[in-house]
mmCIF file with all atom_site columns, N, CA and C in Angstrom:
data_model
loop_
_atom_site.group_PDB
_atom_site.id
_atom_site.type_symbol
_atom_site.label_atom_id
_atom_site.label_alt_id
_atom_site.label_comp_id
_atom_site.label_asym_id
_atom_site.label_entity_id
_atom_site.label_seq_id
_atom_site.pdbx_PDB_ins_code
_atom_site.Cartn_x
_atom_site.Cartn_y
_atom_site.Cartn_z
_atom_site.occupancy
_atom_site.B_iso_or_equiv
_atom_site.pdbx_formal_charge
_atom_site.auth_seq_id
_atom_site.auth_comp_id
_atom_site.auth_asym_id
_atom_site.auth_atom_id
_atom_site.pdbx_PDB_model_num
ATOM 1   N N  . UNK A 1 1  ? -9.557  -36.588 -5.410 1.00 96.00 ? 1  UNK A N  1
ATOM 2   C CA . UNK A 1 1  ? -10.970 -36.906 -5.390 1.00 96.00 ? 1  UNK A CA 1
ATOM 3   C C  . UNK A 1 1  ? -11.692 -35.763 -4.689 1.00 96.00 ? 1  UNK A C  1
ATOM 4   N N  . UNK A 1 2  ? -12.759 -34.861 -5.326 1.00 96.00 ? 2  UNK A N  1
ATOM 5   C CA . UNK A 1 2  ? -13.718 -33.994 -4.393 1.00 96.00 ? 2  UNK A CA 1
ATOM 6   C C  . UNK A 1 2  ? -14.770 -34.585 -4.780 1.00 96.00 ? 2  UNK A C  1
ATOM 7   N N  . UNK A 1 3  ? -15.112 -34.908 -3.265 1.00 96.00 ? 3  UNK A N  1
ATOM 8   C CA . UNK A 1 3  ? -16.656 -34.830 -2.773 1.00 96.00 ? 3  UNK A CA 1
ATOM 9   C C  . UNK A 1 3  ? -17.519 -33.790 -2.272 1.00 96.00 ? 3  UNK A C  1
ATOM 10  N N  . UNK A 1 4  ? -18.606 -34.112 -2.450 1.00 96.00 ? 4  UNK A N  1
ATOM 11  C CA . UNK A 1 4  ? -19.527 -32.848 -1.676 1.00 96.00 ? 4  UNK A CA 1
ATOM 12  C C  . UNK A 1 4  ? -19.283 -33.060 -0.386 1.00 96.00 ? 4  UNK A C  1
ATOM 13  N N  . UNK A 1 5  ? -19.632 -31.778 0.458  1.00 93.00 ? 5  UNK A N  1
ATOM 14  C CA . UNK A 1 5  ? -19.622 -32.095 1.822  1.00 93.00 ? 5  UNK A CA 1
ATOM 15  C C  . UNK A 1 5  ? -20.854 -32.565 2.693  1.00 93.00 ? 5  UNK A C  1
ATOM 16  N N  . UNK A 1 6  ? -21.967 -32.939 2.079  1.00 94.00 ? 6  UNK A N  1
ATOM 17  C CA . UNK A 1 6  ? -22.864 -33.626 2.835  1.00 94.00 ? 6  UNK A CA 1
ATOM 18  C C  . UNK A 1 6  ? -22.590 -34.882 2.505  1.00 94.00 ? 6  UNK A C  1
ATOM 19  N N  . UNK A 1 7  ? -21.591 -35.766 1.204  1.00 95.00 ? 7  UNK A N  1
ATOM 20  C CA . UNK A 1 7  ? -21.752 -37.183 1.419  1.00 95.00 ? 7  UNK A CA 1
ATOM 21  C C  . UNK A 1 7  ? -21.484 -37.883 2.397  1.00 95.00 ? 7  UNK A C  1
ATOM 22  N N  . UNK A 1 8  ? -22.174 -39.100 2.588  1.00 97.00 ? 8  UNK A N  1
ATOM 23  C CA . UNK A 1 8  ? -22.333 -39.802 3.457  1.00 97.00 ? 8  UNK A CA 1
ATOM 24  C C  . UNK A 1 8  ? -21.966 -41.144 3.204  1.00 97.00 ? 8  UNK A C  1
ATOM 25  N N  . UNK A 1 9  ? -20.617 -41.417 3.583  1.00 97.00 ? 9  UNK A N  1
ATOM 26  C CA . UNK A 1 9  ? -19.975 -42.517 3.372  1.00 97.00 ? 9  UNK A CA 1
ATOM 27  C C  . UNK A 1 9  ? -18.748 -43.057 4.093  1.00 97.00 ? 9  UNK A C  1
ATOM 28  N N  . UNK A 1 10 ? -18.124 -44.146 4.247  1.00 98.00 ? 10 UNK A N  1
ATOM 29  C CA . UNK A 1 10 ? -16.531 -44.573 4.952  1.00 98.00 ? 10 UNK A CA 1
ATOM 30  C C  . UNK A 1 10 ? -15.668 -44.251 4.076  1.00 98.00 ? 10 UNK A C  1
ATOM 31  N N  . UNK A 1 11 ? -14.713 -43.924 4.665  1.00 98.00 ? 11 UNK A N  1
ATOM 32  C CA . UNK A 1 11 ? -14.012 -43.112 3.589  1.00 98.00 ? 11 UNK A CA 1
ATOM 33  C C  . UNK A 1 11 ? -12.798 -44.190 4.122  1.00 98.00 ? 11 UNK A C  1
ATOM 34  N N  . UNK A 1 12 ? -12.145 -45.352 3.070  1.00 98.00 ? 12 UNK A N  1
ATOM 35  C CA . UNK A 1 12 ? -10.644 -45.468 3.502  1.00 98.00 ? 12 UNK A CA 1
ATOM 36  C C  . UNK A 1 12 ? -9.611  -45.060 2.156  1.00 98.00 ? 12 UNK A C  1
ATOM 37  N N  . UNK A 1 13 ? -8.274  -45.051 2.422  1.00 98.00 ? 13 UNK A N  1
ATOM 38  C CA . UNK A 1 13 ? -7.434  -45.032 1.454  1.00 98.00 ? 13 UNK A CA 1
ATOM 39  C C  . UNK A 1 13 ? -6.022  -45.147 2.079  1.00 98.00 ? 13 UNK A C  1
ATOM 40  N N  . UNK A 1 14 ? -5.185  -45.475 1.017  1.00 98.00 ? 14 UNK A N  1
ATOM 41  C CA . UNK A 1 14 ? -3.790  -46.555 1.486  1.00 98.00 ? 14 UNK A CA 1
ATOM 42  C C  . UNK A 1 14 ? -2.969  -46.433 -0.037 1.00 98.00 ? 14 UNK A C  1
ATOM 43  N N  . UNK A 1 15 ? -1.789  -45.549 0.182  1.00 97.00 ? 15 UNK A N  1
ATOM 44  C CA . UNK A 1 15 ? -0.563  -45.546 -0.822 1.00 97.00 ? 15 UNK A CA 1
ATOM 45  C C  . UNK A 1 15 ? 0.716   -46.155 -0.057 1.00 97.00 ? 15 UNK A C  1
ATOM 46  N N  . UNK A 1 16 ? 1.124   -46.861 -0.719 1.00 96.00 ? 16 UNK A N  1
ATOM 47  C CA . UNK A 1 16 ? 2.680   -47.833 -0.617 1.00 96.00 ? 16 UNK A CA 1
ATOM 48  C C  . UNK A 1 16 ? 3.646   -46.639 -0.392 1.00 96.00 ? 16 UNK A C  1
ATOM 49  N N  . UNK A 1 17 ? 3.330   -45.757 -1.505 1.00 95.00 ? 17 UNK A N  1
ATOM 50  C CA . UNK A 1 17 ? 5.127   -44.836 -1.554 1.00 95.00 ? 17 UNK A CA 1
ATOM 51  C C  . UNK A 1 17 ? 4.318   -43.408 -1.892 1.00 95.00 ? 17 UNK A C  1
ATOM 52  N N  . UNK A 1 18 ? 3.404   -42.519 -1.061 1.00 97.00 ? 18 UNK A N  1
ATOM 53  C CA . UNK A 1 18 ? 3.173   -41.422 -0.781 1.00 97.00 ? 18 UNK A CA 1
ATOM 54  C C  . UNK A 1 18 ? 2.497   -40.722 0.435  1.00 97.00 ? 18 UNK A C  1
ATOM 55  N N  . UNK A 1 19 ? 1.582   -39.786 0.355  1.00 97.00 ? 19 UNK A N  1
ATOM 56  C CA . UNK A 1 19 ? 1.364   -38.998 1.067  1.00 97.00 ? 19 UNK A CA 1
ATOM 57  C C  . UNK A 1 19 ? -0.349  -39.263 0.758  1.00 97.00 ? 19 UNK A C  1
ATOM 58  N N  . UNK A 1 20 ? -1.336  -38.679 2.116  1.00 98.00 ? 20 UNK A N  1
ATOM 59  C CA . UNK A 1 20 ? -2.498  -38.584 2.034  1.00 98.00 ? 20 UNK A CA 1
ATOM 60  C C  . UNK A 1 20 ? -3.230  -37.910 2.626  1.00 98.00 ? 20 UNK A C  1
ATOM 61  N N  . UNK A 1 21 ? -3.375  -36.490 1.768  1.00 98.00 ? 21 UNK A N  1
ATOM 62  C CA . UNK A 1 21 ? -4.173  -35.147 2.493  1.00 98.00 ? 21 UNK A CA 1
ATOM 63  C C  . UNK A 1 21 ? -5.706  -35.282 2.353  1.00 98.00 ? 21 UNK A C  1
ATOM 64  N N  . UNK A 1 22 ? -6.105  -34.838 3.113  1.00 98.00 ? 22 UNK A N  1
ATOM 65  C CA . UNK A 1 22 ? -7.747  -34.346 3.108  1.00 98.00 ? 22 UNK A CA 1
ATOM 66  C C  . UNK A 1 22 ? -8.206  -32.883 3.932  1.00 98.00 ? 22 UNK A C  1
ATOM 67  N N  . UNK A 1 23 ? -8.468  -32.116 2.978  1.00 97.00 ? 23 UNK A N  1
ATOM 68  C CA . UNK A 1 23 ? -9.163  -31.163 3.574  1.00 97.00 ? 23 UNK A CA 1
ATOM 69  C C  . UNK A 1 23 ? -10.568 -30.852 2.972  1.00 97.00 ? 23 UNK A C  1
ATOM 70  N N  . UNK A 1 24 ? -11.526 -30.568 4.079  1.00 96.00 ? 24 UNK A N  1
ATOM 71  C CA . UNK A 1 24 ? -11.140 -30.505 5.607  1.00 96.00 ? 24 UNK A CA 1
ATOM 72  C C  . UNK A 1 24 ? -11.256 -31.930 6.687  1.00 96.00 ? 24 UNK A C  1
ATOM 73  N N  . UNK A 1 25 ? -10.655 -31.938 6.846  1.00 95.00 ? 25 UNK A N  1
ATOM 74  C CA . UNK A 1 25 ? -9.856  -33.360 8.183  1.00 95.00 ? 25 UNK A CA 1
ATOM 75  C C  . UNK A 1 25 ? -10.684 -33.418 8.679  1.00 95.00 ? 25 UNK A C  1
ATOM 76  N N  . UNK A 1 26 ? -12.046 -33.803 8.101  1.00 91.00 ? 26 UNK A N  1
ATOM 77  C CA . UNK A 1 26 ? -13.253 -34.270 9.059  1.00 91.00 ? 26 UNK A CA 1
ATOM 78  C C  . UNK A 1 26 ? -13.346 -35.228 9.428  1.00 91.00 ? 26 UNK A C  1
ATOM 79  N N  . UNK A 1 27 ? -13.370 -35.651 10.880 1.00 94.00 ? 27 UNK A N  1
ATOM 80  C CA . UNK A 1 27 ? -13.142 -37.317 12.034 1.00 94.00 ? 27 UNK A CA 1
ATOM 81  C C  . UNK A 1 27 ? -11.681 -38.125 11.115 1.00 94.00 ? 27 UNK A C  1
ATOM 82  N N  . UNK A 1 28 ? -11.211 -37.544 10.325 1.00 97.00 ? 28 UNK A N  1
ATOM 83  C CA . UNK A 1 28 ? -10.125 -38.212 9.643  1.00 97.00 ? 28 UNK A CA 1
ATOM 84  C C  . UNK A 1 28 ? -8.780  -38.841 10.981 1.00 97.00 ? 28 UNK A C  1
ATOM 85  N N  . UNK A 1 29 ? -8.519  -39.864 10.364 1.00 98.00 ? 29 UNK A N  1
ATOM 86  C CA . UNK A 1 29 ? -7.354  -41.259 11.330 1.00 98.00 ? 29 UNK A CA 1
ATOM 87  C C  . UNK A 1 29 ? -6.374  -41.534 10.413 1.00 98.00 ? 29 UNK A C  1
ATOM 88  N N  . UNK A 1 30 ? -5.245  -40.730 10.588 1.00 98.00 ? 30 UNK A N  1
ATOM 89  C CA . UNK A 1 30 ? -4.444  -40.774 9.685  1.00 98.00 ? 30 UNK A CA 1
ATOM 90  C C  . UNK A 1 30 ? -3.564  -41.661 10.548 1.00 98.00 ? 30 UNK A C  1
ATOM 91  N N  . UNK A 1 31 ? -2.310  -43.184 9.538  1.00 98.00 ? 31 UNK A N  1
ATOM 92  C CA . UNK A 1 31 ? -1.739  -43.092 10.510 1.00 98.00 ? 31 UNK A CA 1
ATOM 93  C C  . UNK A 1 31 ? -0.268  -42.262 10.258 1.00 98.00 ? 31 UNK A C  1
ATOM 94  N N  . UNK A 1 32 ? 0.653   -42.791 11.588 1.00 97.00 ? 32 UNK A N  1
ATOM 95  C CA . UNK A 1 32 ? 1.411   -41.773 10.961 1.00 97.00 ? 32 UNK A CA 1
ATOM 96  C C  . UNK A 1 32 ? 2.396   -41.206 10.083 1.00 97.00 ? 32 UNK A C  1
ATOM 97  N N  . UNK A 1 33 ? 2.929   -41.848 9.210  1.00 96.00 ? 33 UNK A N  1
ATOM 98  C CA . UNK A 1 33 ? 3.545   -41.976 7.904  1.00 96.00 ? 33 UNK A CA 1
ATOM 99  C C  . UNK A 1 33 ? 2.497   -40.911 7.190  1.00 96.00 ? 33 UNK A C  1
ATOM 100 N N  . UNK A 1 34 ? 0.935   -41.145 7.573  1.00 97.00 ? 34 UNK A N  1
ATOM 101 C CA . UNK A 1 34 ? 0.282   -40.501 6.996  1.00 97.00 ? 34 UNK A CA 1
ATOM 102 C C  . UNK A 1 34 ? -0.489  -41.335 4.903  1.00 97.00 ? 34 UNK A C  1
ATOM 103 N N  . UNK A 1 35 ? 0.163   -42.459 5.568  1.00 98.00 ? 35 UNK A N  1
ATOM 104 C CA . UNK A 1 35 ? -0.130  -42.852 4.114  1.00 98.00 ? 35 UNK A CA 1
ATOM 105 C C  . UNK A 1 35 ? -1.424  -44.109 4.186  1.00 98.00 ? 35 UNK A C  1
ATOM 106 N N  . UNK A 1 36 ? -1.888  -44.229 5.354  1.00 98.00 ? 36 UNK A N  1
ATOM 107 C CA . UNK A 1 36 ? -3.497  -45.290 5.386  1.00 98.00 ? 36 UNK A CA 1
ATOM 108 C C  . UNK A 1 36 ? -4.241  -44.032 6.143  1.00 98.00 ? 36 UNK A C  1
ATOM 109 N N  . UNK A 1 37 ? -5.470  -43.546 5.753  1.00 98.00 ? 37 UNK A N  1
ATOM 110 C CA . UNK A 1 37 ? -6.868  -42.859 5.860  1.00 98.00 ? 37 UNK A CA 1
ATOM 111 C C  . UNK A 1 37 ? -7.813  -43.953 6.656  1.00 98.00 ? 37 UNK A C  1
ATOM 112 N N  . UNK A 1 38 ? -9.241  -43.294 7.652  1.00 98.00 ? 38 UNK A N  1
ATOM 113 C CA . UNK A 1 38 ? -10.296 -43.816 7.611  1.00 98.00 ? 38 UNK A CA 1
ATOM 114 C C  . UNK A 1 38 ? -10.949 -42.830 7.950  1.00 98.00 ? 38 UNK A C  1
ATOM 115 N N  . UNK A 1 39 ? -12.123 -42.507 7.695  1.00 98.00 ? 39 UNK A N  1
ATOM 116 C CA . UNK A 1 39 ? -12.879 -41.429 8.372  1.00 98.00 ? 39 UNK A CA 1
ATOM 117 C C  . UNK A 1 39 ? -14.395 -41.572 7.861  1.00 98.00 ? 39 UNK A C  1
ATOM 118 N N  . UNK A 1 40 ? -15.009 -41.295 8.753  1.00 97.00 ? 40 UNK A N  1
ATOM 119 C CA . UNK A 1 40 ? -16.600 -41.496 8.809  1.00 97.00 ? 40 UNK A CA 1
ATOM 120 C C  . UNK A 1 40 ? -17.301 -40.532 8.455  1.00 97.00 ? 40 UNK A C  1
ATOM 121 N N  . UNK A 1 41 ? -17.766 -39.660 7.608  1.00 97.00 ? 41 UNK A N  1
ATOM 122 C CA . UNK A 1 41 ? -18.433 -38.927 6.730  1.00 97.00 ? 41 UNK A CA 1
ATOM 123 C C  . UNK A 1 41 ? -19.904 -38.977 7.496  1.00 97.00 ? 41 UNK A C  1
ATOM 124 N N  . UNK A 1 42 ? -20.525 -37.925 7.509  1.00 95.00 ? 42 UNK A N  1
ATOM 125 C CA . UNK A 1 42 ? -22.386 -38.014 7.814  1.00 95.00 ? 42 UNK A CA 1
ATOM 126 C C  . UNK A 1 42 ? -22.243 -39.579 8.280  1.00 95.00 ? 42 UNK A C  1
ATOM 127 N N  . UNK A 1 43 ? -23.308 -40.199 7.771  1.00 96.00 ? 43 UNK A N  1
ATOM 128 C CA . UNK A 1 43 ? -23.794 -41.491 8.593  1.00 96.00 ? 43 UNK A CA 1
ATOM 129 C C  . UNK A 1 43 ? -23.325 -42.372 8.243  1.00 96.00 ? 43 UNK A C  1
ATOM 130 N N  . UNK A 1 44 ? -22.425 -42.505 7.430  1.00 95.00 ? 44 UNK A N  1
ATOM 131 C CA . UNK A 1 44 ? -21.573 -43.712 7.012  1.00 95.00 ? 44 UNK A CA 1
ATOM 132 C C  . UNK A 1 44 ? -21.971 -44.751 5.748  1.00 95.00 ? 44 UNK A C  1
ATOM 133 N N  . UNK A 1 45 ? -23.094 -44.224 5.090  1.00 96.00 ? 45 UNK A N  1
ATOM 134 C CA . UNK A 1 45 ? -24.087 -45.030 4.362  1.00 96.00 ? 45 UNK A CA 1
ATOM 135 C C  . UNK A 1 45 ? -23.316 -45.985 3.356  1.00 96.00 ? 45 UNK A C  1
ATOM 136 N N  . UNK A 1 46 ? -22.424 -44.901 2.757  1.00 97.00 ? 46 UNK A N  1
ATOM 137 C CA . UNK A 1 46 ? -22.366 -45.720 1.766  1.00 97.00 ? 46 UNK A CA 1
ATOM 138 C C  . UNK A 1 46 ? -20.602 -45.962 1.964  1.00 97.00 ? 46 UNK A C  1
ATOM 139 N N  . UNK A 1 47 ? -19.615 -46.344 0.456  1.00 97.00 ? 47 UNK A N  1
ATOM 140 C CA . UNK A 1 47 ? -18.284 -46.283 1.203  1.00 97.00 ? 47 UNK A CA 1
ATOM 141 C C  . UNK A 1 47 ? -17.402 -46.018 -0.321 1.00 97.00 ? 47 UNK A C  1
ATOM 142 N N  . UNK A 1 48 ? -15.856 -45.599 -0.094 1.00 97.00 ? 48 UNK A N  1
ATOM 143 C CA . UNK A 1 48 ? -15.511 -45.432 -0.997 1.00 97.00 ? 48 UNK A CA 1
ATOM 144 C C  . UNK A 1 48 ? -13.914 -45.801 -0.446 1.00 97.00 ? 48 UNK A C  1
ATOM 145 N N  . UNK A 1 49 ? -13.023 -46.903 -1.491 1.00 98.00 ? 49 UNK A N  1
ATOM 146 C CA . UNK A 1 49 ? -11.952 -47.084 -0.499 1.00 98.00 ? 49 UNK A CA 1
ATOM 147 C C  . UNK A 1 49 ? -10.841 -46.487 -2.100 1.00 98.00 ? 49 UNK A C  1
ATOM 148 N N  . UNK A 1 50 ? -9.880  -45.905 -1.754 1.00 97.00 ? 50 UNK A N  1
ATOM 149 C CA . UNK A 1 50 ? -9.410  -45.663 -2.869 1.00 97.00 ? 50 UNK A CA 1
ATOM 150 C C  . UNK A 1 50 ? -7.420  -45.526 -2.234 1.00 97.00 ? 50 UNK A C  1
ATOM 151 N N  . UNK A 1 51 ? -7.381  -46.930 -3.208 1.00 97.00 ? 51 UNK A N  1
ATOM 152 C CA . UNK A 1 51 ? -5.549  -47.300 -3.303 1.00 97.00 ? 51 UNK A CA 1
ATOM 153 C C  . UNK A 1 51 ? -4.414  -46.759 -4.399 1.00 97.00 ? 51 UNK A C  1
ATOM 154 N N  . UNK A 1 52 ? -3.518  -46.719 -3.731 1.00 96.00 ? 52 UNK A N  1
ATOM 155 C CA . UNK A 1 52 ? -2.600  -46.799 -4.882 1.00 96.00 ? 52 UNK A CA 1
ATOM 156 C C  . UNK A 1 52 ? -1.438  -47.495 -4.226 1.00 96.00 ? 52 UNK A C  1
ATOM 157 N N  . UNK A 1 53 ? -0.144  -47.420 -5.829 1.00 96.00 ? 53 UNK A N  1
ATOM 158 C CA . UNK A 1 53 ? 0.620   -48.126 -5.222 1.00 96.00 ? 53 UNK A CA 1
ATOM 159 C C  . UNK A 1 53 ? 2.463   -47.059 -4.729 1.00 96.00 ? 53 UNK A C  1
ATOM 160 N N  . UNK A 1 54 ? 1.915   -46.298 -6.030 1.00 95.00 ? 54 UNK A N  1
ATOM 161 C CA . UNK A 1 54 ? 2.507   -45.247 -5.741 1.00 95.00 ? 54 UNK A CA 1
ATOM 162 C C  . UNK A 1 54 ? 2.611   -43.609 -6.197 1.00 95.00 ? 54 UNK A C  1
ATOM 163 N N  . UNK A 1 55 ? 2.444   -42.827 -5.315 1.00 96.00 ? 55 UNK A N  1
ATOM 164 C CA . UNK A 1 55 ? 1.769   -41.590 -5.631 1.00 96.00 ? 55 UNK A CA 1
ATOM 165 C C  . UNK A 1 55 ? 0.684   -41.142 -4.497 1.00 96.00 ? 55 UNK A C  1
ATOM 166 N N  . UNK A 1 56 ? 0.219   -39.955 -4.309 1.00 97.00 ? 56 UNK A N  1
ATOM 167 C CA . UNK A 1 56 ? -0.415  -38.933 -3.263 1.00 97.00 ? 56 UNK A CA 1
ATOM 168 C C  . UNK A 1 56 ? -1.730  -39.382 -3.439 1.00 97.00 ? 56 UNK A C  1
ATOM 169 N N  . UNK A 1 57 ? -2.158  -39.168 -2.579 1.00 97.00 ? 57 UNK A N  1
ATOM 170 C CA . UNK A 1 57 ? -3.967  -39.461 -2.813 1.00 97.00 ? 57 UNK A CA 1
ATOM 171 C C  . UNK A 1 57 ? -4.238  -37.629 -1.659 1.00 97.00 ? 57 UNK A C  1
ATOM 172 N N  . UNK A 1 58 ? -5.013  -37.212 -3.130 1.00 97.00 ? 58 UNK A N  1
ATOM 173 C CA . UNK A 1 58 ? -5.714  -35.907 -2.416 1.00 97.00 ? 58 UNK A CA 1
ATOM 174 C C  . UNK A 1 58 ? -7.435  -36.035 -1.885 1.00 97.00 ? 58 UNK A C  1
ATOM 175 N N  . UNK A 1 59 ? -7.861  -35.911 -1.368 1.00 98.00 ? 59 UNK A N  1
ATOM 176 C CA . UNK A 1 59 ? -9.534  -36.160 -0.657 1.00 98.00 ? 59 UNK A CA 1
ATOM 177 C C  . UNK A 1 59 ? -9.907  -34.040 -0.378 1.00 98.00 ? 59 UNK A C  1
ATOM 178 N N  . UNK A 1 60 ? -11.098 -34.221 -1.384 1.00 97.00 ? 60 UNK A N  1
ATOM 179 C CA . UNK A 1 60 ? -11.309 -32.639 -0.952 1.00 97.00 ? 60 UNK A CA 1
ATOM 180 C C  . UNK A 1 60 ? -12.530 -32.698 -0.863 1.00 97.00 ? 60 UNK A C  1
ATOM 181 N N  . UNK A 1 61 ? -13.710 -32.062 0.076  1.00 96.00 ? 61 UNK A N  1
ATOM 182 C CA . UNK A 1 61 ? -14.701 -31.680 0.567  1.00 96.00 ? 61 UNK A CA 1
ATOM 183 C C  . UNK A 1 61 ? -15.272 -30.841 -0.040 1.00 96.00 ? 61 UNK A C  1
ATOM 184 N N  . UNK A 1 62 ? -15.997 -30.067 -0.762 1.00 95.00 ? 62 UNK A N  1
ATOM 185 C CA . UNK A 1 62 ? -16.568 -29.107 -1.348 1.00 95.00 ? 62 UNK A CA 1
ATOM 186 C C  . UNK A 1 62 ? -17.875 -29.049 -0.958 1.00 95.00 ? 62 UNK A C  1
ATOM 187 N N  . UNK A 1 63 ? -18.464 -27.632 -1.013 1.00 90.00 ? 63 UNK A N  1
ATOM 188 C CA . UNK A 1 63 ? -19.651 -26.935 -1.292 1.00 90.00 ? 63 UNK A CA 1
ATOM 189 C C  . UNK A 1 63 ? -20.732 -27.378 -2.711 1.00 90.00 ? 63 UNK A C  1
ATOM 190 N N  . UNK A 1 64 ? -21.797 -27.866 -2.388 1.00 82.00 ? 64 UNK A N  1
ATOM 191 C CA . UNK A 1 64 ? -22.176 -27.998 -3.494 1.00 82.00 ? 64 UNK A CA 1
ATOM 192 C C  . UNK A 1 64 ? -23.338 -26.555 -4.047 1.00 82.00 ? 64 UNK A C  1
ATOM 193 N N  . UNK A 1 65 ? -23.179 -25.868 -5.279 1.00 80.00 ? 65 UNK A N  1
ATOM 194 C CA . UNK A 1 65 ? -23.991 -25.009 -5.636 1.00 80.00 ? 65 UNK A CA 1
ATOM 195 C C  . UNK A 1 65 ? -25.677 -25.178 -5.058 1.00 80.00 ? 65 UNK A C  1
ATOM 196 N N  . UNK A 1 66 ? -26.337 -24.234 -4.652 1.00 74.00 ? 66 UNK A N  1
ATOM 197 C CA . UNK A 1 66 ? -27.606 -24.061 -4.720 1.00 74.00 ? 66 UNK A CA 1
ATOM 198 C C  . UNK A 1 66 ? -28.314 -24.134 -5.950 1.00 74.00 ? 66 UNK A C  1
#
């Protein structure tokens, strides 16, 4: 999943049988297995929770064009 980096939202996510990167690891709460996410984005407005049951969950931050 890439997002822009000004969204503003709760970010959770939770895989059974993988791994869960985010860069860049902004306020990110990994635990430690590393496979449940939470992290608070700008002001938290809105939210996005994204599961699986098995397989990686990638979270990427991007630049958005001028």
């Amino acid at each position: 999943l890439t997002l822009p980096e000004t969204v503003s939202v709760r970010l959770e996510a939770e895989t059974g049988n993988g791994r869960i990167e985010m860069q860049p690891e902004v306020n990110a709460q990994f635990n430690p297995r590393r496979t449940q996410l939470q992290a608070l984005l700008g002001d938290g407005r809105g939210s996005v929770r994204l599961r699986t049951g098995t397989g990686n969950v990638r979270i990427r931050l991007a630049r958005v064009p001028e």
